[in-house]
Short mmCIF file of C-alpha atoms in Angstrom, two decimals:
data_model
loop_
_atom_site.label_atom_id
_atom_site.label_comp_id
_atom_site.label_asym_id
_atom_site.label_seq_id
_atom_site.Cartn_x
_atom_site.Cartn_y
_atom_site.Cartn_z
CA MET Q 17 84.30 62.50 83.72
CA LYS Q 18 87.18 60.33 82.55
CA TYR Q 19 86.50 57.13 80.66
CA THR Q 20 88.79 54.55 79.14
CA ALA Q 21 87.67 53.02 75.89
CA LYS Q 22 89.16 49.68 74.92
CA ILE Q 23 89.06 49.58 71.13
CA THR Q 24 89.72 46.21 69.48
CA ILE Q 25 90.35 46.18 65.75
CA ALA Q 26 90.62 42.95 63.77
CA LEU Q 27 90.37 41.87 60.18
CA LYS Q 28 86.90 40.85 59.05
CA ASP Q 29 86.29 37.13 58.78
CA GLY Q 30 87.52 35.76 55.50
CA MET Q 31 90.20 38.43 55.01
CA LEU Q 32 93.65 37.00 54.39
CA ASN Q 33 96.02 37.65 57.28
CA PRO Q 34 99.58 37.06 56.04
CA GLU Q 35 101.05 38.23 59.35
CA ALA Q 36 99.11 35.57 61.25
CA ARG Q 37 100.24 32.93 58.73
CA ALA Q 38 103.88 34.01 59.14
CA ILE Q 39 103.62 33.81 62.93
CA GLN Q 40 102.00 30.39 62.70
CA HIS Q 41 104.88 29.18 60.50
CA ALA Q 42 107.47 30.62 62.86
CA LEU Q 43 105.76 28.89 65.80
CA ALA Q 44 105.71 25.62 63.83
CA ASN Q 45 109.45 25.97 63.20
CA LEU Q 46 109.92 26.20 66.96
CA GLY Q 47 107.86 23.04 67.46
CA PHE Q 48 104.54 24.62 68.46
CA THR Q 49 101.55 23.13 66.66
CA THR Q 50 98.63 25.51 66.34
CA GLU Q 51 95.31 24.88 64.67
CA SER Q 52 94.63 28.51 63.87
CA LEU Q 53 95.97 31.90 64.76
CA SER Q 54 94.43 35.32 64.35
CA THR Q 55 95.57 38.77 65.37
CA ALA Q 56 93.99 41.98 66.61
CA ARG Q 57 95.14 45.41 67.68
CA VAL Q 58 93.93 47.02 70.87
CA PHE Q 59 93.95 50.72 71.72
CA PHE Q 60 93.24 51.95 75.22
CA VAL Q 61 92.06 55.53 74.91
CA THR Q 62 91.41 57.66 77.98
CA LEU Q 63 89.18 60.61 77.27
CA GLU Q 64 86.97 63.17 78.95
CA ALA Q 65 83.26 62.69 78.23
CA ALA Q 66 79.89 63.59 79.71
CA SER Q 67 78.73 59.97 79.97
CA ALA Q 68 79.80 56.43 79.14
CA GLY Q 69 77.52 56.60 76.10
CA ALA Q 70 79.22 59.78 74.88
CA ALA Q 71 82.65 58.18 75.37
CA GLN Q 72 81.50 55.13 73.42
CA ALA Q 73 80.22 57.30 70.54
CA GLU Q 74 83.47 59.30 70.49
CA ALA Q 75 85.58 56.13 70.39
CA GLU Q 76 83.46 54.75 67.55
CA LYS Q 77 83.98 57.96 65.60
CA MET Q 78 87.76 57.58 66.13
CA CYS Q 79 87.54 54.09 64.63
CA GLU Q 80 85.58 55.31 61.63
CA ARG Q 81 87.79 58.32 60.94
CA LEU Q 82 91.25 56.95 61.68
CA LEU Q 83 91.84 53.69 63.51
CA ALA Q 84 89.95 51.15 61.42
CA ASN Q 85 89.58 50.65 57.70
CA PRO Q 86 85.88 49.81 57.36
CA VAL Q 87 86.51 47.86 54.16
CA ILE Q 88 88.66 45.25 55.87
CA HIS Q 89 88.31 45.73 59.64
CA ARG Q 90 85.68 45.18 62.26
CA TYR Q 91 85.96 47.02 65.54
CA GLU Q 92 84.55 46.74 69.01
CA VAL Q 93 84.48 49.40 71.73
CA GLU Q 94 84.16 48.72 75.46
CA VAL Q 95 83.99 51.69 77.81
CA ALA Q 96 84.95 51.63 81.49
CA ALA Q 97 84.86 54.56 83.90
CA MET E 3 90.77 18.92 73.51
CA LYS E 4 90.83 22.23 71.66
CA TYR E 5 91.53 25.42 73.55
CA THR E 6 91.82 29.01 72.42
CA ALA E 7 94.43 31.13 74.15
CA LYS E 8 94.00 34.87 74.01
CA ILE E 9 97.51 36.31 74.28
CA THR E 10 97.79 40.05 74.95
CA ILE E 11 101.19 41.66 74.52
CA ALA E 12 101.88 45.25 75.51
CA LEU E 13 104.87 47.42 76.25
CA LYS E 14 105.90 47.47 79.89
CA ASP E 15 104.92 50.57 81.83
CA GLY E 16 107.37 53.36 81.29
CA MET E 17 108.49 52.20 77.84
CA LEU E 18 108.21 54.87 75.19
CA ASN E 19 105.50 54.09 72.64
CA PRO E 20 106.09 56.31 69.60
CA GLU E 21 103.29 54.61 67.68
CA ALA E 22 100.77 55.53 70.37
CA ARG E 23 102.05 59.12 70.37
CA ALA E 24 101.69 59.31 66.59
CA ILE E 25 98.12 58.02 66.75
CA GLN E 26 97.28 60.49 69.52
CA HIS E 27 98.60 63.34 67.35
CA ALA E 28 96.66 62.14 64.34
CA LEU E 29 93.49 61.97 66.45
CA ALA E 30 94.17 65.48 67.76
CA ASN E 31 94.51 66.73 64.17
CA LEU E 32 91.04 65.33 63.51
CA GLY E 33 89.65 67.15 66.56
CA PHE E 34 89.64 64.25 69.03
CA THR E 35 91.08 65.15 72.42
CA THR E 36 92.52 62.19 74.29
CA GLU E 37 94.19 62.17 77.66
CA SER E 38 96.28 59.09 77.02
CA LEU E 39 96.50 56.31 74.51
CA SER E 40 98.26 52.98 74.71
CA THR E 41 98.40 50.02 72.36
CA ALA E 42 98.54 46.25 72.62
CA ARG E 43 98.64 43.30 70.26
CA VAL E 44 96.35 40.33 70.69
CA PHE E 45 96.86 36.84 69.28
CA PHE E 46 94.10 34.25 69.37
CA VAL E 47 95.77 30.86 69.17
CA THR E 48 93.74 27.68 68.87
CA LEU E 49 95.65 24.60 69.91
CA GLU E 50 95.19 21.01 70.96
CA ALA E 51 96.08 20.38 74.62
CA ALA E 52 95.34 17.87 77.38
CA SER E 53 93.96 20.49 79.75
CA ALA E 54 93.39 24.23 80.09
CA GLY E 55 96.51 24.38 82.25
CA ALA E 56 98.59 22.69 79.56
CA ALA E 57 97.23 25.09 76.94
CA GLN E 58 98.10 28.03 79.19
CA ALA E 59 101.66 26.74 79.69
CA GLU E 60 102.08 26.17 75.95
CA ALA E 61 100.86 29.70 75.14
CA GLU E 62 103.22 31.18 77.73
CA LYS E 63 106.11 29.30 76.13
CA MET E 64 105.11 30.77 72.76
CA CYS E 65 105.31 34.25 74.29
CA GLU E 66 108.71 33.59 75.76
CA ARG E 67 110.19 32.02 72.65
CA LEU E 68 108.67 34.17 69.89
CA LEU E 69 105.76 36.50 70.47
CA ALA E 70 107.01 38.80 73.21
CA ASN E 71 110.34 40.45 73.88
CA PRO E 72 110.74 40.00 77.65
CA VAL E 73 112.95 43.07 77.87
CA ILE E 74 110.23 45.46 76.75
CA HIS E 75 106.94 43.55 76.77
CA ARG E 76 104.58 42.14 79.35
CA TYR E 77 102.13 39.44 78.30
CA GLU E 78 98.94 37.93 79.59
CA VAL E 79 97.35 34.63 78.58
CA GLU E 80 93.68 33.73 79.00
CA VAL E 81 92.55 30.28 77.97
CA ALA E 82 89.00 29.33 76.97
CA ALA E 83 87.79 25.90 75.89
#
């Protein structure tokens, strides 16, 4: 069956995020005041799997082998049919 | 009051996404078969606003003025207190 895994990858808490700081500055220059700003990447992966659990495990393996850097990132996988 | 806006920005349907194609190829090289793969960026913006509606409007203005390119991107804003 086909499942879509929504994989969210973000920096671990406490990691410096210069991109987020740059965006916050750019927003401030446009007159937008923000208290904090953080970023994440999302991948929607559609794959064939025997069960939602199998799709979840496959998506987690993708994170570990390619999508996320376990030293600096945390990831979250949500599977929908 | 403080609100956090979750801003999701993705390419409009039909736009080529070479990054997604590259990731799909890299996954295939590692033995992961995927039917499709798409990407999105998420920004979590914490801001001071009078109401959830005001926070939503402010976040949408941020998208229009800086975060999204209306020619190629669609965006979605969800506000939580």
